[in-house]
XYZ file of C-alpha atoms in Angstrom:
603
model
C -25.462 -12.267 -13.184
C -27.002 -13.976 -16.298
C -30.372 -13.532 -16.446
C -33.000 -15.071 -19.293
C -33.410 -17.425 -21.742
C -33.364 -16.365 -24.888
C -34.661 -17.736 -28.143
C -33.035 -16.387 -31.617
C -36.886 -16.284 -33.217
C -35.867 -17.040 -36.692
C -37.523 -15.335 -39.808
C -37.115 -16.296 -43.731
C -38.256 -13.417 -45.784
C -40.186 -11.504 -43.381
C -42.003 -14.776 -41.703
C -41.247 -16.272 -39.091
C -40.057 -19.881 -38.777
C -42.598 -22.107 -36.509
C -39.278 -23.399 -34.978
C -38.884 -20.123 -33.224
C -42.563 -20.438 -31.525
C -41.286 -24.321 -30.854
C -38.860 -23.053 -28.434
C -40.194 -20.146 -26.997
C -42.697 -23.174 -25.719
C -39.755 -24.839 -24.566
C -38.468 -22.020 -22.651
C -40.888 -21.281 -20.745
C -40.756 -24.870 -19.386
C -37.672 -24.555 -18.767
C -38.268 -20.422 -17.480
C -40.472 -22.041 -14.653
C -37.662 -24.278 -13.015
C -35.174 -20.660 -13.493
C -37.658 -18.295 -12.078
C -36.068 -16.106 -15.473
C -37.949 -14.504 -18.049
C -38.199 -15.648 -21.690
C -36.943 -13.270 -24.141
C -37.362 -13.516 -28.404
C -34.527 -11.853 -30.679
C -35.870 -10.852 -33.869
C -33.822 -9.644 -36.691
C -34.250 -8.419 -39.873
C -35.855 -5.299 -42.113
C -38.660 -3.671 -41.415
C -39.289 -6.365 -38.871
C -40.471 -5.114 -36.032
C -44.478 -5.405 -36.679
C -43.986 -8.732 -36.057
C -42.330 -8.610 -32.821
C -45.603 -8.415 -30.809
C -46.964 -11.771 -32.471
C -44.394 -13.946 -30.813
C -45.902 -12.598 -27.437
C -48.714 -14.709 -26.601
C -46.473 -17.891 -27.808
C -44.588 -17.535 -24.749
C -41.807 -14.116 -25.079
C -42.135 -12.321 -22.013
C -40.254 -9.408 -24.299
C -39.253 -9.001 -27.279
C -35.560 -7.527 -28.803
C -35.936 -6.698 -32.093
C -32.967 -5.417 -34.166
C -34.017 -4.038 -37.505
C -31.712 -2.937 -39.943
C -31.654 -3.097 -43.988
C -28.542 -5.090 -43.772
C -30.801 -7.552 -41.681
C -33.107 -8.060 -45.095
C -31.568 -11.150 -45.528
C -29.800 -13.758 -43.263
C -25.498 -13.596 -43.691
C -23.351 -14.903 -41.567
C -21.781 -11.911 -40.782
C -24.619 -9.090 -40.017
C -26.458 -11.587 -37.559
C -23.900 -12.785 -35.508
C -22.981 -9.290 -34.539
C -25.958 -8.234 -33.747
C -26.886 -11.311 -31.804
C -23.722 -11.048 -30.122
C -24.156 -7.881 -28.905
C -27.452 -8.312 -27.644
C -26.085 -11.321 -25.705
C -23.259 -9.229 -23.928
C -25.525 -6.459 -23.012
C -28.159 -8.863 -21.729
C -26.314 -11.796 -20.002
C -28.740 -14.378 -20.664
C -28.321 -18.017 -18.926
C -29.456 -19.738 -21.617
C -30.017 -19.161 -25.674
C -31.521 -21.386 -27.627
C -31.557 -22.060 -31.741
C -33.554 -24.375 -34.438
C -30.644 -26.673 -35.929
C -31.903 -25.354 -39.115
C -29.347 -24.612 -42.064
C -29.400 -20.705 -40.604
C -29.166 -21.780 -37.097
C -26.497 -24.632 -37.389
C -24.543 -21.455 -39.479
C -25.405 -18.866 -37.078
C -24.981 -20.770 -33.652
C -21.433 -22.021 -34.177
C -20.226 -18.491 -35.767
C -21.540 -16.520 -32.159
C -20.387 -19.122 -30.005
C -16.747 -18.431 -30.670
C -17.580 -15.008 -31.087
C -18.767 -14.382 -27.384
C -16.459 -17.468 -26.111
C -18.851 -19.874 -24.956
C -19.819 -23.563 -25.686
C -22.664 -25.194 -27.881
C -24.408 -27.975 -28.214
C -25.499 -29.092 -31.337
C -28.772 -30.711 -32.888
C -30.172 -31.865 -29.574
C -33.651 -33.422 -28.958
C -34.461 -32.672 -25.123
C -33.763 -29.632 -22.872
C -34.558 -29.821 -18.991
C -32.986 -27.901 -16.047
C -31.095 -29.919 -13.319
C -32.686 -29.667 -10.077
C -29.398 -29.555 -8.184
C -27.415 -27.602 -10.058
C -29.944 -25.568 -12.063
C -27.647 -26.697 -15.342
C -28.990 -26.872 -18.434
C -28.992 -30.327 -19.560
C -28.888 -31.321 -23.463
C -29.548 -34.272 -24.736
C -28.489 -35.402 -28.309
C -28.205 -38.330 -30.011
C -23.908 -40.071 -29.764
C -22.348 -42.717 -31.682
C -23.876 -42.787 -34.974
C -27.284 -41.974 -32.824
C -26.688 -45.533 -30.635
C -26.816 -43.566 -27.266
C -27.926 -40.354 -25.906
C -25.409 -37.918 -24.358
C -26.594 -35.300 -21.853
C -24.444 -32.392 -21.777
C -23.631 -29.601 -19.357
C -21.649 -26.109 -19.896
C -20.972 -25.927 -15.920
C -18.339 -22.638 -16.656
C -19.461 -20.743 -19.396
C -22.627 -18.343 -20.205
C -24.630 -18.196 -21.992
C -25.747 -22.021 -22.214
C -26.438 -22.453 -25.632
C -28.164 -25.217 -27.562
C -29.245 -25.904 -31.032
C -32.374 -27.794 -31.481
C -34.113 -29.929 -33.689
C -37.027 -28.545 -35.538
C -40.206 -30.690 -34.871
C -39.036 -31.780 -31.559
C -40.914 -29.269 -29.067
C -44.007 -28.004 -29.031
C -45.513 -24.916 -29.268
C -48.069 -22.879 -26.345
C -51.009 -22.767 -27.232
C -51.493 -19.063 -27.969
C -52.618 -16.881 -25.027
C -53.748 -13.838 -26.779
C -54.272 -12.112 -23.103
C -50.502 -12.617 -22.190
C -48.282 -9.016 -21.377
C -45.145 -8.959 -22.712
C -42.935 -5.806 -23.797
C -41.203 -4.866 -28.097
C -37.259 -3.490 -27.082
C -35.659 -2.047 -30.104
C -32.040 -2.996 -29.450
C -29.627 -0.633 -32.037
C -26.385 -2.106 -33.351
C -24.271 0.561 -35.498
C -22.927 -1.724 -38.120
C -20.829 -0.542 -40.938
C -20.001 -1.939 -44.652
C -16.904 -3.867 -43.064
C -19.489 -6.222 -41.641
C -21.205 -7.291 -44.489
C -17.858 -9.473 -45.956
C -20.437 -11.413 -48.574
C -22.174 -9.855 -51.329
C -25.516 -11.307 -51.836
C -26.588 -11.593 -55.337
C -29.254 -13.080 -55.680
C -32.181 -14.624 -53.370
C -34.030 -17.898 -54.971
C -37.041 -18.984 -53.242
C -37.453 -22.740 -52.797
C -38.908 -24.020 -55.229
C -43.127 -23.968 -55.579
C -44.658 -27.323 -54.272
C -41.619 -28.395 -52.577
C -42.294 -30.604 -49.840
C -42.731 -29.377 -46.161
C -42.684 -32.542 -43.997
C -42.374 -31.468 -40.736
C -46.254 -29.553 -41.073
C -47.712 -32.672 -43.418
C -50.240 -34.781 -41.241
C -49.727 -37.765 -42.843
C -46.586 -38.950 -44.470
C -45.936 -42.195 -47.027
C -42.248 -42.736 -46.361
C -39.674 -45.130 -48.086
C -37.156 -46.755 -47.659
C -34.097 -48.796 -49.559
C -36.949 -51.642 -49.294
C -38.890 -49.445 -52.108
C -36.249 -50.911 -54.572
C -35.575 -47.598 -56.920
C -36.668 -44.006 -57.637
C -38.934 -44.866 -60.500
C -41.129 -47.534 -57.484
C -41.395 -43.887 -55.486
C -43.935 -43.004 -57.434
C -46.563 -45.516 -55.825
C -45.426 -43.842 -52.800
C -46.677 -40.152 -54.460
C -49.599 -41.677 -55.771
C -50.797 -42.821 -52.326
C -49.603 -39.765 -50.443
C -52.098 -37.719 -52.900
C -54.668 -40.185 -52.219
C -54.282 -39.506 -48.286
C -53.671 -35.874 -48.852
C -49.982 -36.269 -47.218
C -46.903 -35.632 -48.475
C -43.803 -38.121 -49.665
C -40.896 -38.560 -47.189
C -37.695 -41.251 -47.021
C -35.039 -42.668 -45.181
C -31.270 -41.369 -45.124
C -30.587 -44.999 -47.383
C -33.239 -43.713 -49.674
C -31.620 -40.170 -49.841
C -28.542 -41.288 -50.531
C -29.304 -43.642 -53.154
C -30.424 -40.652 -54.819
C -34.137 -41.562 -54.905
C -35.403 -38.736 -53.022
C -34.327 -34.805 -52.368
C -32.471 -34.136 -49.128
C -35.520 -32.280 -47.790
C -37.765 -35.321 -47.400
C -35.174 -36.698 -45.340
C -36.679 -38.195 -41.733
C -34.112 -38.613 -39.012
C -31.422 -37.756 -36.914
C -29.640 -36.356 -40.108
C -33.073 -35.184 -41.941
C -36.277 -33.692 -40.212
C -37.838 -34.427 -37.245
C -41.794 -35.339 -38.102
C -44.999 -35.664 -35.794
C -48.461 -36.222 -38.232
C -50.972 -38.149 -37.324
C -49.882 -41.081 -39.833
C -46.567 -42.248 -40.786
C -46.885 -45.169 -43.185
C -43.247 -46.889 -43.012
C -42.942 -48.412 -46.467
C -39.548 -50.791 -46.781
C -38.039 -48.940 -43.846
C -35.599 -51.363 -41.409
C -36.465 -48.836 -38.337
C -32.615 -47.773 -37.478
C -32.541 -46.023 -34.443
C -31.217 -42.560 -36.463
C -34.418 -42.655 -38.466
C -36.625 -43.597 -35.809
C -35.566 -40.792 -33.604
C -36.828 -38.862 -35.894
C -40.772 -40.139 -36.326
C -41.429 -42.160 -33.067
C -44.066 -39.447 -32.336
C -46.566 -39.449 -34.838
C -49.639 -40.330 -33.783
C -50.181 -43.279 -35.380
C -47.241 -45.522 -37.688
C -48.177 -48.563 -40.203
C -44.875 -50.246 -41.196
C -44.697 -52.840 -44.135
C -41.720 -54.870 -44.570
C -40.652 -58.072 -45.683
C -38.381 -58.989 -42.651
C -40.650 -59.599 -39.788
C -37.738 -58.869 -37.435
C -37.555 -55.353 -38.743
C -36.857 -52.875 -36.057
C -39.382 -50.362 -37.013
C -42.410 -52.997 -35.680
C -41.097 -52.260 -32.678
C -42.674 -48.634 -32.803
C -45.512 -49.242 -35.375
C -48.810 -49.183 -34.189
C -49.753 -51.748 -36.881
C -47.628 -54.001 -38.728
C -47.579 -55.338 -42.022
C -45.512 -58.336 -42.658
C -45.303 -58.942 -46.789
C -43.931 -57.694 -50.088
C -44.906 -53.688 -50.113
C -44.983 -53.640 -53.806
C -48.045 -56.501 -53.487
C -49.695 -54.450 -50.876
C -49.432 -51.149 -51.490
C -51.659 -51.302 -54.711
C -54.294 -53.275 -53.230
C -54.289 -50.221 -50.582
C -54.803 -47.532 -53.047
C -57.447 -49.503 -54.531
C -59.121 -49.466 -51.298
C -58.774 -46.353 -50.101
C -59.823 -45.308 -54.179
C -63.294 -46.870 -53.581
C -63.573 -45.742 -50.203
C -63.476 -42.392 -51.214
C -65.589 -42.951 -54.216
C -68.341 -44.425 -51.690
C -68.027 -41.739 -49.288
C -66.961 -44.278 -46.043
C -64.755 -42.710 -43.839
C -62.852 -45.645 -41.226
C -62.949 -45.429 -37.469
C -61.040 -48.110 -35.726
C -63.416 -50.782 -34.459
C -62.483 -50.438 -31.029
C -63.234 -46.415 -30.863
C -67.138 -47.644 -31.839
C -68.114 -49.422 -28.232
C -67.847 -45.526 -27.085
C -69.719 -43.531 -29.545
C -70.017 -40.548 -26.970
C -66.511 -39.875 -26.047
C -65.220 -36.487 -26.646
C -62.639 -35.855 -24.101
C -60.597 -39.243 -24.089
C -59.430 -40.916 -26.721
C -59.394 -44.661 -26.785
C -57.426 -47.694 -29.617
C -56.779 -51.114 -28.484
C -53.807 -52.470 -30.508
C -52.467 -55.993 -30.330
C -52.837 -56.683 -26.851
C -51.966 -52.816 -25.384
C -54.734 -50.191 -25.476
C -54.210 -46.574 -25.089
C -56.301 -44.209 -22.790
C -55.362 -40.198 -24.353
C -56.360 -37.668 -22.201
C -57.366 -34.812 -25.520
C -57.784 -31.374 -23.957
C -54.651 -29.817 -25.224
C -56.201 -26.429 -24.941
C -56.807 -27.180 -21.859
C -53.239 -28.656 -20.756
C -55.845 -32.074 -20.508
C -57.848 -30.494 -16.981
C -59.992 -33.088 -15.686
C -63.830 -31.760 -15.571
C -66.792 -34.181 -14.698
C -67.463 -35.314 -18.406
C -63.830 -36.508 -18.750
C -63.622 -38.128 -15.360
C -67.153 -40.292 -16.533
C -65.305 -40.774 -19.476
C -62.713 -42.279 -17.733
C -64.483 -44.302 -15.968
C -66.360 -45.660 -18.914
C -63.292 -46.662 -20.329
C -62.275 -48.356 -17.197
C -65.594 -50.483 -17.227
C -64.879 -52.097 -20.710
C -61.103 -52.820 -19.862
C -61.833 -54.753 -16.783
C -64.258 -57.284 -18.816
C -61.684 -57.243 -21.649
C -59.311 -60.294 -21.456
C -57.905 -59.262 -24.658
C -56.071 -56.528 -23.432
C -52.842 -57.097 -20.941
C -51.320 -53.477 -20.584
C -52.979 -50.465 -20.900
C -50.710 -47.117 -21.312
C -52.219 -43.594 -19.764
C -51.094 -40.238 -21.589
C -52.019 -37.100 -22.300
C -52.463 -35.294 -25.811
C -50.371 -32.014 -26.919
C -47.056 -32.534 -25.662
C -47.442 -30.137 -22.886
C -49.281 -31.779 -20.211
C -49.986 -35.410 -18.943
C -52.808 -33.658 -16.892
C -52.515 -29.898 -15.093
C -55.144 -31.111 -12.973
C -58.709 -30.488 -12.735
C -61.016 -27.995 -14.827
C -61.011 -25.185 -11.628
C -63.539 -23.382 -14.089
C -66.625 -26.210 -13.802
C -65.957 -26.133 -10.092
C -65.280 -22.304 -8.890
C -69.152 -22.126 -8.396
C -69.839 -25.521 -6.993
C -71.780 -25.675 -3.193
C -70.853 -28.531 -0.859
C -73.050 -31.215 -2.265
C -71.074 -30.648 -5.721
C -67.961 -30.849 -4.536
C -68.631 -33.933 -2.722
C -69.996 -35.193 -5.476
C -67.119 -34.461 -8.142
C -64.656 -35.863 -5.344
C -66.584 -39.203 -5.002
C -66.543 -39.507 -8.890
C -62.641 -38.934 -9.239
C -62.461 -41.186 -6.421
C -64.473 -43.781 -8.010
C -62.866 -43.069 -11.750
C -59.033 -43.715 -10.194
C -59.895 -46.683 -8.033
C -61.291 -48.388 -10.858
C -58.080 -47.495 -12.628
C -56.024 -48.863 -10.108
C -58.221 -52.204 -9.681
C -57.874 -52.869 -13.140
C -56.931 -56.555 -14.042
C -54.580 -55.228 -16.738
C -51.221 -53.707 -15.962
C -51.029 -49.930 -15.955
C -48.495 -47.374 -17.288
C -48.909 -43.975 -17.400
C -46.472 -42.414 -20.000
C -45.884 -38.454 -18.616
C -45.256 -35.746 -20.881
C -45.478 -32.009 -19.549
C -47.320 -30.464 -16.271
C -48.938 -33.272 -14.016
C -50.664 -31.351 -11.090
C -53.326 -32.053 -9.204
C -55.719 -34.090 -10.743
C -53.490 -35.354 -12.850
C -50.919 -36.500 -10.400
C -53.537 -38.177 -8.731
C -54.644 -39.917 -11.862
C -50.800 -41.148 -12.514
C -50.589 -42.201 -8.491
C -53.647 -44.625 -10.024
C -51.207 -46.403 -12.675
C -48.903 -49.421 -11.641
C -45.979 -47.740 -13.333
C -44.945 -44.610 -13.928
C -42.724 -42.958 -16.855
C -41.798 -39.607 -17.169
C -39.947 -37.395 -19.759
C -37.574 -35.063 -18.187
C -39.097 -32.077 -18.921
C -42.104 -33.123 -16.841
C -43.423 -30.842 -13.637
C -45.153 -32.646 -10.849
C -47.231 -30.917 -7.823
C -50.394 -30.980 -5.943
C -51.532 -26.757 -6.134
C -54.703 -27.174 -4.690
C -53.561 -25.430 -1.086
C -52.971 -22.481 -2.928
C -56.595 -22.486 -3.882
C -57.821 -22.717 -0.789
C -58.451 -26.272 -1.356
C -57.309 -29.785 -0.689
C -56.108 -33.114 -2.909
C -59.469 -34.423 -3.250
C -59.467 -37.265 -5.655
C -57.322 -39.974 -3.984
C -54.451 -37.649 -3.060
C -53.901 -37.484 0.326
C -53.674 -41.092 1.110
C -52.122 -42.252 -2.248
C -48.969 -39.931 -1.917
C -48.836 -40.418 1.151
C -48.415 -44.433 0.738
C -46.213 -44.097 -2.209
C -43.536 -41.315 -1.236
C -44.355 -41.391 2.904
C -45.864 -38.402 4.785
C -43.612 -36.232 5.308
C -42.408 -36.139 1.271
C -46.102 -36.133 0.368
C -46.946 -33.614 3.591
C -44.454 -31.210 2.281
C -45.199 -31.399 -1.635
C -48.765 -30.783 -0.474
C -47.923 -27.713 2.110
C -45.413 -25.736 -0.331
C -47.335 -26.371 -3.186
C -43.593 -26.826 -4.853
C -43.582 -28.519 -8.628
C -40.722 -31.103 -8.428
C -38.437 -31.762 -11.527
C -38.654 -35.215 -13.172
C -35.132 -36.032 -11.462
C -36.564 -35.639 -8.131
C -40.007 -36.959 -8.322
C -37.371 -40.312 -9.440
C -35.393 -39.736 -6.129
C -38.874 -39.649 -3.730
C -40.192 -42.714 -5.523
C -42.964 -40.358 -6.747
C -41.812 -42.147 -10.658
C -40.074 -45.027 -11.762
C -38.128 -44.422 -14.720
C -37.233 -40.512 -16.783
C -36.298 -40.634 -20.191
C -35.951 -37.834 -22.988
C -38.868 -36.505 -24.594
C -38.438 -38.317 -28.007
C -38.304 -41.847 -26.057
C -41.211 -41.854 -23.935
C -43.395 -43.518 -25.978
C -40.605 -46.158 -27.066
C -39.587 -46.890 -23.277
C -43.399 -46.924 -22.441
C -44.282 -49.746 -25.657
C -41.182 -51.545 -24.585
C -41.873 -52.003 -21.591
C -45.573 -53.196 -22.244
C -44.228 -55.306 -24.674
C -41.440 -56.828 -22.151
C -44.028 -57.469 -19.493
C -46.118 -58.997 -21.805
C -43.780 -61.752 -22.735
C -43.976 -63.076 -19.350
C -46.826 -65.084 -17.451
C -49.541 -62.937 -17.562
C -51.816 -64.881 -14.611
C -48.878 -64.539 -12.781
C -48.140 -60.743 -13.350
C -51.362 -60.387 -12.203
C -51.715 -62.210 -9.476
C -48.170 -60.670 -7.922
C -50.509 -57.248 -9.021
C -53.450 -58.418 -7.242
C -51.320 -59.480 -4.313
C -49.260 -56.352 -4.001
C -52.867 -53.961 -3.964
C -54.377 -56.126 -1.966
C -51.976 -56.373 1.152
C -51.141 -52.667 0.936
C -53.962 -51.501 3.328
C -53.382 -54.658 5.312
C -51.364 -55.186 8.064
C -47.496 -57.206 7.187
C -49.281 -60.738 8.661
C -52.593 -60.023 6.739
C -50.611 -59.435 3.330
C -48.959 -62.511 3.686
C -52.449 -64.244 3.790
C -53.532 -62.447 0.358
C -49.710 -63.297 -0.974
C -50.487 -67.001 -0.094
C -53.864 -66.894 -1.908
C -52.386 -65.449 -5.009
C -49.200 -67.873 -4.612
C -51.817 -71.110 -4.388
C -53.739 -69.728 -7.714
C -50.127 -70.424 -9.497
C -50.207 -73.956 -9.301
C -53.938 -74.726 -10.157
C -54.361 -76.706 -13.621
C -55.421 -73.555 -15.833
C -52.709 -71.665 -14.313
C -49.220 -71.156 -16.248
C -46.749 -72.387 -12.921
C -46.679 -76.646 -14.093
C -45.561 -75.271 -17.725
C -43.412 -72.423 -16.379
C -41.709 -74.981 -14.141
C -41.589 -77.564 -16.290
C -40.064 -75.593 -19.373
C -36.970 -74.343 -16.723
C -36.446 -77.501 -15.776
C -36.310 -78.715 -19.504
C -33.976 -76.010 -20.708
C -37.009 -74.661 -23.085
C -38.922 -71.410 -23.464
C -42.237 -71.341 -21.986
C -45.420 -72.087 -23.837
C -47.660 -69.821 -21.219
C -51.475 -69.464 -22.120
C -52.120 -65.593 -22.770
């Protein structure tokens, strides 16, 4: 029986790659829907000292191999010795960075132990049905994503894009076991001499660990223009990165490459310089925290996933922005986005408002984003300004660090509470999440990672719901001798019926992203790396409608849930009537179908 998943944890020269602790945080998602352990190979020389530092990432053991022909990777060497670790073992699953040694190493031990591969993928996730492994990776020049299944062969094996996962956060307490696997290898199995080792070069670029990146593309116009682009990247303390157009016009080394065919990048700025935004290059940046795209075409497909937008001639702008940012620095004045400042006291939520959308961030990674009291007011403070801001239309609920919308509430602030401060804390969460869901804008909560408890609750609160499909959704709290305190009860309960929400809440089972879509527990699951594009496009889609009427049918729909079916109809009339008073949008939206025209509706 196969058993495992295994992660080849790969090492350069005695360190270890950070794509190897990038899966091992992957697996044990994916460990948790197997019920299998997560095992780390490690090979090289003189090796094995390191073994017990990929422990607290996530390796519930360790096989190390260690061996002088090891020293350094060859083709050969390593995929014997991984492939006889893999027919010993029997793992389900093993996983690989699509770096240049795992895109060599993965292929060569696939037809070694007679299994299949899939290449360069971007999301993992474990079919509920038929516990499959189920790849994604980009198809067709990256126009579609194909998810793939190996339904007769083990192991499963996958190579995956560097920058894509995340890592654990470190759990320094964690137990895990060092196995010293021995493979007898002989001179036959070193077929290439290896001359010489040269070590990349000093100050070459690492893009995938810069937090902020200047990036061109053919826009930029020539190599010798680049160097406005270095100039501001020292200015921001970031690093220089380009398109695949800008690559291959031989403007910029392969290894600043972002995309489906470079590196996959996440820092918390990605300014887009003369970048279109094809879907190959934006699959490989749509995460970073924050993107600021100039270009000349204001149709460009990369404003689609900026966060701001610059519409003009880049070779204009750009100098006026190092001039700026020269005299800011000179002055000491460090920015803050004007709409952080109404909230000077807010630590555990972050908070931008950004051309009509505003984003609430749930930002206690460390804490897989646990809800205590502070970020409940918080919250709710949050909620107070948005339902006096008319600005705003759509405001999108996530959670920071990849790993977690929300694992639910912060059980160590409330292990010592009496009655009175439980009461208390469930009457606040209450309060918080009504006010969420009575909100005038429309809600979307974008789901990334664990949401239990709390944090289900607080999702249940949004209009819409969008998860990735390595999300995990559950309500613990029986098995803590508690209850769903902060709206759960009666908001599952209306959303999936009782006896789905009755049993979710009984078992205590997590469901997979595919079946929390079959209850009706989420409307829509999409790969990891388009969350956040699904999520803005649909914001932007429901913005281009009638707002007043979007939220009147809103108003209408919360209104006459609690009601009874002849009582709803009342509130639906109400709302109905508001549509044809003279500051409402029906006369124009009427008038414009009638006259073959787009609509003209007041936002």
């Amino acid at each position: 029986m196969s058993n495992g998943i295994y992660v080849f944890a790969e090492q350069r020269s005695g360190k270890l790659q950070s794509v190897g602790y990038e899966l091992l945080g992957e697996a044990n998602a994916l460990a948790k829907d197997l019920g299998q352990p997560v095992v780390a190979v490690l090979l090289g020389n003189g090796i094995a000292a390191q073994a017990e530092s990929l422990i607290p990432y996530g390796a519930d053991e360790v096989v190390v191999v260690d061996d002088p022909i090891l020293e350094e990777y060859t083709t050969e060497p390593y995929a014997k010795a991984l492939a006889a670790v893999i027919k010993e073992r029997q793992p389900e699953i093993v996983l690989f960075g699509a770096t240049s040694i795992g895109r060599d190493l993965a292929p060569r031990l696939s037809a070694r132990i007679r299994t299949g591969l899939t290449a360069d993928c971007t999301g993992l996730a474990i079919d509920p049905d038929t516990k499959l492994l189920m790849m994604t990776r980009p198809a067709f020049g990256g126009n579609l994503m194909a998810v793939i299944r190996c339904k007769n062969h083990r192991p499963q094996m996958a190579t995956v894009r560097p920058g894509v996962m995340q890592p654990m956060e470190p759990e320094e307490e964690r137990q895990g076991k060092v196995t010293i696997f021995p493979v007898a290898f002989t001179s036959a199995d070193q077929t290439v001499e290896l001359l010489e080792v040269i070590p990349k070069k000093r100050g070459s670029a690492d893009i995938t660990q810069a937090s902020c990146l200047v990036s061109g593309g053919r826009g930029v116009g020539s190599k010798e223009n680049f160097q406005q682009l270095y100039t501001l990247a020292e200015l921001l303390g970031g690093e220089v990165s380009g398109s695949r157009a800008a690559v291959d016009a031989g403007w910029l080394e392969k290894d600043r490459q972002v995309g489906q065919t470079g590196k996959t990048v996440r820092p918390q700025l990605y300014l887009a310089c003369g970048i279109s935004g094809a879907i190959q290059h934006v699959a490989g940046m749509e995460n970073s925290t924050c993107v600021i795209a100039i270009n000349k075409n204001e149709t460009a497909p990369i404003f689609g996933v900026a966060d701001l937008g610059i519409v003009g001639d880049l070779h204009a702008i750009l100098p006026r922005l190092e001039t700026a940012i020269r005299r800011a620095k000179e002055e000491g004045v460090h920015y803050a986005a004007p709409s952080t400042q109404d909230f000077v006291g807010l630590e555990n939520v972050l908070f931008e408002k950004q051309n009509g959308i505003a984003y609430l961030t749930i930002n206690r990674p460390r804490q897989l984003n646990a809800l205590n009291e502070k970020t409940l007011a918080e919250i709710g403070a949050v909620a107070d300004q948005l339902a006096q801001d008319e600005s705003i239309k759509v405001l999108i609920v996530r959670g920071a660090g990849g790993r977690a919308f929300v694992a639910g509430a912060d059980i160590s602030q409330m292990q010592t509470m009496n009655e009175e401060e439980g009461r208390r804390i469930s009457l606040l969460a209450q309060e918080v999440f009504t006010k969420v869901k009575e909100l005038p804008q429309i809600v979307i909560a974008a789901i990334n990672g664990y949401t239990l408890g709390g944090g289900n609750e607080l999702a249940m609160a949004c209009d819409i719901r969008i998860a990735s499909n390595r999300s995990r959704f559950g309500q613990p709290e029986v098995n803590l001798g508690l209850i769903p305190g902060f709206t759960g009860t009666q908001r599952l309960s209306r959303l999936v019926g009782s006896g789905a929400a009755k049993k979710m809440i009984f078992t205590t089972d997590q469901l997979s992203a595919q079946e929390a879509l079959r209850i009706g527990l989420v409307d829509e699951v999409v790969p990891p790396e388009a969350l956040m594009r699904t999520t803005r496009d649909l914001a932007m889609k429901i913005m281009s409608k009638s707002m007043k009427a979007v939220k009147a049918a809103k108003r209408s729909i919360n209104q006459g849930l609690p009601l009874t079916f002849k009582d709803g109809l009342l509130v639906e009339n109400d709302c109905w009537t508001e549509c044809f008073r003279e500051d409402a949008d029906g006369h124009e939206g009427m008038t414009a179908f009638v006259e073959k025209r787009p609509a003209r509706f007041n936002q």
